[in-house]
Amino acid sequence: MRPSFRALCSAVRAAWRESFPLDGRDVARWFPGHMAKGLKKMQSSLKLVDCVIEVHDARISFAGRNPLFQETLGIKPHLLVLNKMDLADLKEQQKIIQHLEGEGLKNIIFTNCIKDENIKQIIPVVTELVGSSYRYHRGENVEFCIMVIGVPNVGKSSLINSLRRQHLRKGKATRVGSEPGITRAVMSRIQVCERPLMFLLDTPGVLAPRIESVETGLKLALCGTVLDHLVGEETLADYLLYTLNRHQLFGRPWLLLAVTLYRYVQHYDLGEACDDVESVLKRVAVRLGKTQKVKVLTGTGDVNVMQPSYPAAARDFLRTFRSGLLGPVMLDRDALQRSPPADPYQALSPRDV
C-alpha cells in the first residue's frame, strides 16, 4: 500500500532535529565585554547629535540588538534601519514590523546598501524626525548631525557610503569589510547630503555586555558579528545546517520531499538533504577538493592519508551562506511563530498537496 503524503512528510520531519544542542557552550567567551568604552564615547557625543540611526541585520530583526542603545541614547529621535534585506526572507515583513512596533519602534526602513535599495527613504524620514523634535541648544544650527550605531558588521559604514552615492554622487568615505571591527572609533563628521545639509558620525560596533542566550549568540555569529574562530567554524556550520533545514521544513512543508529545493543541496550538488553536519561537510570537502594530509600510525610505520578538511568545508559553507547563494533566511523565524498549529499539515489545502 502506497504511504500517504502526510505520512511521508511526517517521516522526513521526524528525521530532522527539533532543537539545536546548546549545552556546555560558553557564549561569554565568544562575546567578550570590551565595548563599554565605545558606548561611553557615543554618550559624550550626544550633545552634538540631532537623531540616531540604528542599523541592524534584517536576518535577525529582533535578536542581538543592544538594549543599552535605547537606554543610553534613547533621548534622541530614533530610526531603525534593517540592512541586508536582500539576504533576508521577508515574506512576513508586515509581521516583523508589527513585532517591532510592539517594542516601541515606530520608524523602520529595510535597506540593501550594496544596491542602494530604499536608501532614498532615509533622509526624508530623518528630516521629519528632527523637525518634529526639540533640538535643545542645537536649534540655531543649520546642519543636521546624525549618529549611526549598531552591533558589529551590520553595514553602518556601508550605509554612510550608500547615502553619499545617492545624495552627493561621491565615493567611499569609510572603510567597509566582511569582518567585524573595521570601525574602531567615533569618527569625524561625514557629509552625506547637501539639501538639507547633513553629516553622519560613524561609530564602532557595540554588542550588549551580556548576550541573552546561546542561540542568540549563534544567530549573531552566523551574521558575522564576531570572528568565526571564536565560536568555531564547524559549530557555526552545524547551526547553519540546522537552520536551513528547519527553514525549509516550516516555510514550505509541502515541498519536503523535493530535496533539490534545498539550496545547499543544489549549490553543492549533494543529491539529497541531510541533518548530519559531519556527513554534509565531508561531501562538501570532497566536492570542492578540500583535503588535508593526516599521519596514521600503523604496524609498519607512519602512513600519510588524504582526508576531507572539515574546517575548510565549514568555512566555504559559511561564506556561501553569507553571500546569499543559499537563499534568503529569517533567523528570527521562531519569534514570529510563537504559537504554531499543533499539526503543521492541517493548514495545507488539497491543491498544495
Tab-separated table of N, CA and C in Angstrom, residues 62-199:
chain	number	residue	atom	x	y	z
A	62	PHE	N	15.121	40.920	15.371
A	62	PHE	CA	14.882	41.125	16.808
A	62	PHE	C	16.102	40.743	17.649
A	63	ALA	N	16.737	39.643	17.318
A	63	ALA	CA	17.809	39.088	18.149
A	63	ALA	C	19.059	39.956	18.092
A	64	GLY	N	19.690	40.130	19.245
A	64	GLY	CA	21.021	40.714	19.288
A	64	GLY	C	21.104	42.222	19.261
A	65	ARG	N	19.956	42.926	19.143
A	65	ARG	CA	20.013	44.388	19.215
A	65	ARG	C	20.441	44.774	20.630
A	66	ASN	N	21.338	45.728	20.731
A	66	ASN	CA	21.883	46.115	22.030
A	66	ASN	C	20.857	46.948	22.803
A	67	PRO	N	20.296	46.425	23.910
A	67	PRO	CA	19.281	47.187	24.656
A	67	PRO	C	19.839	48.463	25.279
A	68	LEU	N	21.157	48.530	25.462
A	68	LEU	CA	21.770	49.731	26.042
A	68	LEU	C	21.660	50.935	25.112
A	69	PHE	N	21.512	50.684	23.785
A	69	PHE	CA	21.341	51.794	22.862
A	69	PHE	C	20.109	52.615	23.242
A	70	GLN	N	19.000	51.920	23.470
A	70	GLN	CA	17.754	52.609	23.799
A	70	GLN	C	17.853	53.304	25.158
A	71	GLU	N	18.526	52.649	26.103
A	71	GLU	CA	18.638	53.198	27.451
A	71	GLU	C	19.527	54.439	27.494
A	72	THR	N	20.647	54.395	26.776
A	72	THR	CA	21.628	55.486	26.897
A	72	THR	C	21.515	56.539	25.800
A	73	LEU	N	20.975	56.143	24.637
A	73	LEU	CA	20.891	57.088	23.519
A	73	LEU	C	19.454	57.426	23.155
A	74	GLY	N	18.507	56.888	23.926
A	74	GLY	CA	17.090	56.986	23.577
A	74	GLY	C	16.470	58.350	23.731
A	75	ILE	N	17.224	59.341	24.212
A	75	ILE	CA	16.655	60.682	24.358
A	75	ILE	C	16.568	61.396	23.012
A	76	LYS	N	17.190	60.829	21.983
A	76	LYS	CA	17.173	61.433	20.651
A	76	LYS	C	16.194	60.676	19.746
A	77	PRO	N	15.644	61.365	18.709
A	77	PRO	CA	14.811	60.658	17.728
A	77	PRO	C	15.561	59.455	17.164
A	78	HIS	N	14.834	58.387	16.874
A	78	HIS	CA	15.470	57.104	16.564
A	78	HIS	C	14.862	56.490	15.305
A	79	LEU	N	15.735	56.064	14.393
A	79	LEU	CA	15.318	55.355	13.180
A	79	LEU	C	16.035	54.007	13.146
A	80	LEU	N	15.276	52.920	12.972
A	80	LEU	CA	15.866	51.586	12.851
A	80	LEU	C	15.964	51.215	11.376
A	81	VAL	N	17.178	50.968	10.907
A	81	VAL	CA	17.414	50.528	9.534
A	81	VAL	C	17.778	49.047	9.568
A	82	LEU	N	16.937	48.217	8.961
A	82	LEU	CA	17.209	46.778	8.879
A	82	LEU	C	17.886	46.528	7.534
A	83	ASN	N	19.202	46.375	7.582
A	83	ASN	CA	20.020	46.280	6.371
A	83	ASN	C	20.164	44.819	5.919
A	84	LYS	N	20.731	44.652	4.744
A	84	LYS	CA	20.943	43.330	4.128
A	84	LYS	C	19.615	42.631	3.849
A	85	MET	N	18.631	43.407	3.434
A	85	MET	CA	17.306	42.856	3.151
A	85	MET	C	17.352	41.842	2.013
A	86	ASP	N	18.359	41.945	1.136
A	86	ASP	CA	18.497	41.001	0.035
A	86	ASP	C	18.840	39.603	0.528
A	87	LEU	N	19.391	39.488	1.751
A	87	LEU	CA	19.762	38.191	2.319
A	87	LEU	C	18.682	37.637	3.238
A	88	ALA	N	17.651	38.440	3.510
A	88	ALA	CA	16.617	38.046	4.474
A	88	ALA	C	15.358	37.567	3.777
A	89	ASP	N	14.725	36.574	4.382
A	89	ASP	CA	13.421	36.096	3.912
A	89	ASP	C	12.366	37.026	4.512
A	90	LEU	N	11.794	37.889	3.677
A	90	LEU	CA	10.866	38.911	4.173
A	90	LEU	C	9.427	38.656	3.744
A	91	LYS	N	9.088	37.371	3.583
A	91	LYS	CA	7.706	37.051	3.219
A	91	LYS	C	6.722	37.529	4.284
A	92	GLU	N	7.182	37.588	5.533
A	92	GLU	CA	6.324	38.048	6.626
A	92	GLU	C	6.796	39.407	7.149
A	93	GLN	N	7.125	40.286	6.207
A	93	GLN	CA	7.673	41.592	6.568
A	93	GLN	C	6.712	42.383	7.454
A	94	GLN	N	5.419	42.328	7.156
A	94	GLN	CA	4.451	43.078	7.945
A	94	GLN	C	4.421	42.588	9.390
A	95	LYS	N	4.566	41.272	9.575
A	95	LYS	CA	4.624	40.714	10.930
A	95	LYS	C	5.856	41.220	11.676
A	96	ILE	N	6.969	41.307	10.964
A	96	ILE	CA	8.208	41.801	11.564
A	96	ILE	C	8.008	43.239	12.043
A	97	ILE	N	7.400	44.065	11.188
A	97	ILE	CA	7.163	45.462	11.537
A	97	ILE	C	6.241	45.564	12.752
A	98	GLN	N	5.175	44.754	12.753
A	98	GLN	CA	4.234	44.782	13.884
A	98	GLN	C	4.925	44.364	15.177
A	99	HIS	N	5.788	43.353	15.096
A	99	HIS	CA	6.527	42.890	16.272
A	99	HIS	C	7.414	44.017	16.821
A	100	LEU	N	8.107	44.716	15.932
A	100	LEU	CA	8.994	45.801	16.349
A	100	LEU	C	8.202	46.998	16.878
A	101	GLU	N	7.061	47.267	16.258
A	101	GLU	CA	6.209	48.354	16.755
A	101	GLU	C	5.723	48.057	18.163
A	102	GLY	N	5.514	46.759	18.448
A	102	GLY	CA	5.123	46.352	19.793
A	102	GLY	C	6.224	46.619	20.805
A	103	GLU	N	7.467	46.733	20.330
A	103	GLU	CA	8.596	47.052	21.204
A	103	GLU	C	8.862	48.556	21.260
A	104	GLY	N	7.972	49.339	20.639
A	104	GLY	CA	8.088	50.796	20.696
A	104	GLY	C	8.854	51.421	19.557
A	105	LEU	N	9.185	50.652	18.513
A	105	LEU	CA	9.928	51.182	17.360
A	105	LEU	C	8.946	51.544	16.252
A	106	LYS	N	8.837	52.825	15.968
A	106	LYS	CA	7.829	53.279	15.016
A	106	LYS	C	8.404	53.665	13.663
A	107	ASN	N	9.698	53.861	13.586
A	107	ASN	CA	10.329	54.279	12.329
A	107	ASN	C	11.302	53.200	11.877
A	108	ILE	N	10.909	52.420	10.862
A	108	ILE	CA	11.674	51.250	10.414
A	108	ILE	C	11.803	51.289	8.899
A	109	ILE	N	13.020	51.103	8.399
A	109	ILE	CA	13.248	51.041	6.955
A	109	ILE	C	14.131	49.825	6.663
A	110	PHE	N	13.733	49.010	5.673
A	110	PHE	CA	14.536	47.882	5.208
A	110	PHE	C	15.414	48.373	4.054
A	111	THR	N	16.710	48.025	4.095
A	111	THR	CA	17.615	48.509	3.057
A	111	THR	C	18.552	47.409	2.556
A	112	ASN	N	19.116	47.680	1.384
A	112	ASN	CA	20.227	46.901	0.835
A	112	ASN	C	21.259	47.925	0.375
A	113	CYS	N	22.279	48.143	1.193
A	113	CYS	CA	23.255	49.202	0.915
A	113	CYS	C	24.153	48.881	-0.274
A	114	ILE	N	24.246	47.625	-0.642
A	114	ILE	CA	25.089	47.267	-1.792
A	114	ILE	C	24.452	47.782	-3.080
A	115	LYS	N	23.122	47.634	-3.188
A	115	LYS	CA	22.404	48.083	-4.384
A	115	LYS	C	21.637	49.378	-4.156
A	116	ASP	N	21.853	50.005	-2.999
A	116	ASP	CA	21.211	51.284	-2.662
A	116	ASP	C	19.685	51.204	-2.630
A	117	GLU	N	19.143	50.045	-2.308
A	117	GLU	CA	17.687	49.885	-2.227
A	117	GLU	C	17.138	50.585	-0.989
A	118	ASN	N	16.098	51.401	-1.198
A	118	ASN	CA	15.369	52.122	-0.140
A	118	ASN	C	16.222	53.176	0.564
A	119	ILE	N	17.431	53.430	0.092
A	119	ILE	CA	18.314	54.396	0.747
A	119	ILE	C	17.728	55.811	0.675
A	120	LYS	N	17.024	56.126	-0.426
A	120	LYS	CA	16.472	57.470	-0.591
A	120	LYS	C	15.353	57.770	0.403
A	121	GLN	N	14.847	56.750	1.086
A	121	GLN	CA	13.806	56.982	2.091
A	121	GLN	C	14.380	57.560	3.384
A	122	ILE	N	15.667	57.378	3.617
A	122	ILE	CA	16.246	57.684	4.931
A	122	ILE	C	16.306	59.174	5.222
A	123	ILE	N	16.834	59.989	4.299
A	123	ILE	CA	16.997	61.428	4.553
A	123	ILE	C	15.646	62.093	4.841
A	124	PRO	N	14.587	61.843	4.041
A	124	PRO	CA	13.291	62.463	4.354
A	124	PRO	C	12.749	62.070	5.728
A	125	VAL	N	12.916	60.788	6.113
A	125	VAL	CA	12.429	60.351	7.421
A	125	VAL	C	13.212	61.041	8.539
A	126	VAL	N	14.537	61.086	8.405
A	126	VAL	CA	15.369	61.746	9.414
A	126	VAL	C	15.016	63.226	9.509
A	127	THR	N	14.826	63.871	8.359
A	127	THR	CA	14.475	65.297	8.347
A	127	THR	C	13.169	65.536	9.089
A	128	GLU	N	12.201	64.665	8.862
A	128	GLU	CA	10.902	64.804	9.543
A	128	GLU	C	11.039	64.563	11.045
A	129	LEU	N	11.825	63.542	11.429
A	129	LEU	CA	12.022	63.233	12.849
A	129	LEU	C	12.673	64.409	13.584
A	130	VAL	N	13.709	64.984	12.963
A	130	VAL	CA	14.412	66.097	13.591
A	130	VAL	C	13.512	67.332	13.647
A	131	GLY	N	12.754	67.558	12.558
A	131	GLY	CA	11.881	68.729	12.502
A	131	GLY	C	10.756	68.697	13.521
A	132	SER	N	10.334	67.502	13.905
A	132	SER	CA	9.220	67.376	14.856
A	132	SER	C	9.686	67.170	16.290
A	133	SER	N	11.003	67.295	16.532
A	133	SER	CA	11.535	67.121	17.879
A	133	SER	C	12.226	68.399	18.343
A	134	TYR	N	12.378	68.532	19.646
A	134	TYR	CA	13.040	69.704	20.212
A	134	TYR	C	14.551	69.493	20.138
A	135	ARG	N	15.271	70.455	19.532
A	135	ARG	CA	16.718	70.294	19.292
A	135	ARG	C	17.573	70.891	20.404
A	136	TYR	N	16.953	71.402	21.462
A	136	TYR	CA	17.690	71.975	22.590
A	136	TYR	C	18.653	73.064	22.099
A	137	HIS	N	19.924	72.974	22.489
A	137	HIS	CA	20.894	74.018	22.156
A	137	HIS	C	21.350	73.956	20.698
A	138	ARG	N	20.840	72.984	19.925
A	138	ARG	CA	21.221	72.869	18.507
A	138	ARG	C	20.200	73.537	17.590
A	139	GLY	N	19.233	74.236	18.180
A	139	GLY	CA	18.153	74.821	17.392
A	139	GLY	C	18.619	75.811	16.340
A	140	GLU	N	19.725	76.523	16.593
A	140	GLU	CA	20.206	77.524	15.634
A	140	GLU	C	21.104	76.929	14.562
A	141	ASN	N	21.521	75.683	14.728
A	141	ASN	CA	22.398	75.039	13.725
A	141	ASN	C	21.626	74.728	12.451
A	142	VAL	N	22.182	75.127	11.336
A	142	VAL	CA	21.535	74.862	10.051
A	142	VAL	C	21.681	73.399	9.670
A	143	GLU	N	22.864	72.835	9.930
A	143	GLU	CA	23.102	71.450	9.517
A	143	GLU	C	22.571	70.459	10.549
A	144	PHE	N	22.273	69.252	10.068
A	144	PHE	CA	21.853	68.148	10.934
A	144	PHE	C	23.053	67.231	11.170
A	145	CYS	N	23.176	66.711	12.387
A	145	CYS	CA	24.218	65.731	12.697
A	145	CYS	C	23.553	64.457	13.194
A	146	ILE	N	23.828	63.352	12.527
A	146	ILE	CA	23.175	62.075	12.819
A	146	ILE	C	24.220	61.056	13.259
A	147	MET	N	23.942	60.343	14.341
A	147	MET	CA	24.847	59.286	14.800
A	147	MET	C	24.356	57.928	14.304
A	148	VAL	N	25.259	57.154	13.705
A	148	VAL	CA	24.933	55.819	13.208
A	148	VAL	C	25.487	54.793	14.189
A	149	ILE	N	24.615	53.946	14.727
A	149	ILE	CA	25.009	52.973	15.734
A	149	ILE	C	24.570	51.570	15.318
A	150	GLY	N	25.079	50.565	16.020
A	150	GLY	CA	24.675	49.179	15.752
A	150	GLY	C	25.727	48.208	16.245
A	151	VAL	N	25.378	46.925	16.251
A	151	VAL	CA	26.339	45.890	16.610
A	151	VAL	C	27.325	45.733	15.446
A	152	PRO	N	28.428	45.029	15.616
A	152	PRO	CA	29.429	44.927	14.537
A	152	PRO	C	28.909	44.278	13.257
A	153	ASN	N	29.421	44.756	12.132
A	153	ASN	CA	29.254	44.107	10.829
A	153	ASN	C	27.809	44.033	10.339
A	154	VAL	N	27.003	45.050	10.640
A	154	VAL	CA	25.628	45.082	10.121
A	154	VAL	C	25.488	46.052	8.956
A	155	GLY	N	26.554	46.806	8.663
A	155	GLY	CA	26.526	47.678	7.486
A	155	GLY	C	26.427	49.161	7.791
A	156	LYS	N	26.939	49.601	8.945
A	156	LYS	CA	26.867	51.031	9.286
A	156	LYS	C	27.691	51.860	8.295
A	157	SER	N	28.923	51.441	8.068
A	157	SER	CA	29.782	52.176	7.130
A	157	SER	C	29.243	52.084	5.707
A	158	SER	N	28.671	50.932	5.364
A	158	SER	CA	28.082	50.763	4.022
A	158	SER	C	26.904	51.718	3.832
A	159	LEU	N	26.130	51.935	4.897
A	159	LEU	CA	25.002	52.860	4.824
A	159	LEU	C	25.487	54.284	4.551
A	160	ILE	N	26.533	54.700	5.250
A	160	ILE	CA	27.078	56.043	5.040
A	160	ILE	C	27.570	56.204	3.603
A	161	ASN	N	28.294	55.206	3.101
A	161	ASN	CA	28.797	55.274	1.727
A	161	ASN	C	27.659	55.280	0.717
A	162	SER	N	26.600	54.516	0.999
A	162	SER	CA	25.445	54.464	0.108
A	162	SER	C	24.724	55.814	0.069
A	163	LEU	N	24.567	56.446	1.233
A	163	LEU	CA	23.932	57.773	1.284
A	163	LEU	C	24.745	58.798	0.496
A	164	ARG	N	26.060	58.718	0.581
A	164	ARG	CA	26.923	59.643	-0.178
A	164	ARG	C	26.778	59.422	-1.690
A	165	ARG	N	26.664	58.168	-2.088
A	165	ARG	CA	26.474	57.877	-3.522
A	165	ARG	C	25.154	58.465	-4.014
A	166	GLN	N	24.112	58.306	-3.215
A	166	GLN	CA	22.783	58.731	-3.621
A	166	GLN	C	22.625	60.250	-3.641
A	167	HIS	N	23.198	60.930	-2.650
A	167	HIS	CA	22.904	62.354	-2.481
A	167	HIS	C	24.048	63.290	-2.860
A	168	LEU	N	25.269	62.777	-2.886
A	168	LEU	CA	26.407	63.628	-3.234
A	168	LEU	C	27.141	63.149	-4.475
A	169	ARG	N	26.772	61.965	-4.955
A	169	ARG	CA	27.453	61.347	-6.103
A	169	ARG	C	28.951	61.212	-5.840
A	170	LYS	N	29.292	60.867	-4.591
A	170	LYS	CA	30.690	60.698	-4.215
A	170	LYS	C	30.940	59.278	-3.752
A	171	GLY	N	32.218	58.897	-3.745
A	171	GLY	CA	32.603	57.528	-3.414
A	171	GLY	C	32.710	57.283	-1.924
A	172	LYS	N	33.469	56.255	-1.566
A	172	LYS	CA	33.558	55.796	-0.186
A	172	LYS	C	34.210	56.853	0.712
A	173	ALA	N	33.607	56.981	1.913
A	173	ALA	CA	34.201	57.843	2.929
A	173	ALA	C	34.675	57.022	4.105
A	174	THR	N	34.193	55.775	4.226
A	174	THR	CA	34.566	54.913	5.352
A	174	THR	C	34.940	53.538	4.843
A	175	ARG	N	35.797	52.875	5.577
A	175	ARG	CA	36.211	51.523	5.219
A	175	ARG	C	35.065	50.553	5.468
A	176	VAL	N	34.963	49.574	4.572
A	176	VAL	CA	33.925	48.546	4.684
A	176	VAL	C	34.591	47.190	4.585
A	177	GLY	N	34.128	46.224	5.399
A	177	GLY	CA	34.698	44.879	5.332
A	177	GLY	C	33.686	43.832	5.721
A	178	SER	N	33.998	42.570	5.423
A	178	SER	CA	33.085	41.465	5.731
A	178	SER	C	33.292	40.927	7.131
A	179	GLU	N	34.306	41.451	7.847
A	179	GLU	CA	34.563	41.003	9.212
A	179	GLU	C	34.251	42.127	10.188
A	180	PRO	N	33.865	41.772	11.420
A	180	PRO	CA	33.565	42.799	12.409
A	180	PRO	C	34.815	43.533	12.857
A	181	GLY	N	34.613	44.793	13.313
A	181	GLY	CA	35.729	45.520	13.908
A	181	GLY	C	36.464	46.459	12.973
A	182	ILE	N	35.897	46.750	11.781
A	182	ILE	CA	36.580	47.642	10.837
A	182	ILE	C	36.613	49.067	11.393
A	183	THR	N	35.445	49.547	11.898
A	183	THR	CA	35.380	50.871	12.501
A	183	THR	C	35.710	50.745	13.975
A	184	ARG	N	36.741	51.446	14.429
A	184	ARG	CA	37.208	51.268	15.807
A	184	ARG	C	37.039	52.511	16.675
A	185	ALA	N	36.600	53.608	16.122
A	185	ALA	CA	36.450	54.812	16.932
A	185	ALA	C	35.345	55.689	16.364
A	186	VAL	N	34.737	56.535	17.218
A	186	VAL	CA	33.777	57.518	16.728
A	186	VAL	C	34.548	58.475	15.831
A	187	MET	N	34.116	58.589	14.574
A	187	MET	CA	34.898	59.320	13.584
A	187	MET	C	34.474	60.777	13.493
A	188	SER	N	35.208	61.532	12.677
A	188	SER	CA	34.817	62.895	12.344
A	188	SER	C	33.509	62.879	11.575
A	189	ARG	N	32.871	63.991	11.501
A	189	ARG	CA	31.603	64.079	10.776
A	189	ARG	C	31.826	63.839	9.288
A	190	ILE	N	30.905	63.099	8.692
A	190	ILE	CA	30.986	62.783	7.263
A	190	ILE	C	29.735	63.330	6.586
A	191	GLN	N	29.914	64.190	5.605
A	191	GLN	CA	28.756	64.751	4.928
A	191	GLN	C	28.115	63.701	4.029
A	192	VAL	N	26.771	63.629	4.090
A	192	VAL	CA	26.049	62.664	3.252
A	192	VAL	C	24.980	63.334	2.393
A	193	CYS	N	24.689	64.610	2.670
A	193	CYS	CA	23.638	65.285	1.911
A	193	CYS	C	23.890	66.791	1.909
A	194	GLU	N	23.480	67.455	0.813
A	194	GLU	CA	23.656	68.904	0.683
A	194	GLU	C	22.397	69.653	1.100
A	195	ARG	N	21.238	69.154	0.676
A	195	ARG	CA	19.960	69.782	1.000
A	195	ARG	C	18.972	68.726	1.495
A	196	PRO	N	18.770	68.678	2.813
A	196	PRO	CA	19.361	69.526	3.849
A	196	PRO	C	20.821	69.155	4.087
A	197	LEU	N	21.564	70.100	4.635
A	197	LEU	CA	22.963	69.843	4.955
A	197	LEU	C	23.016	68.855	6.119
A	198	MET	N	23.561	67.664	5.850
A	198	MET	CA	23.506	66.593	6.862
A	198	MET	C	24.851	65.894	6.961
A	199	PHE	N	25.284	65.668	8.198
A	199	PHE	CA	26.520	64.961	8.493
A	199	PHE	C	26.204	63.738	9.352
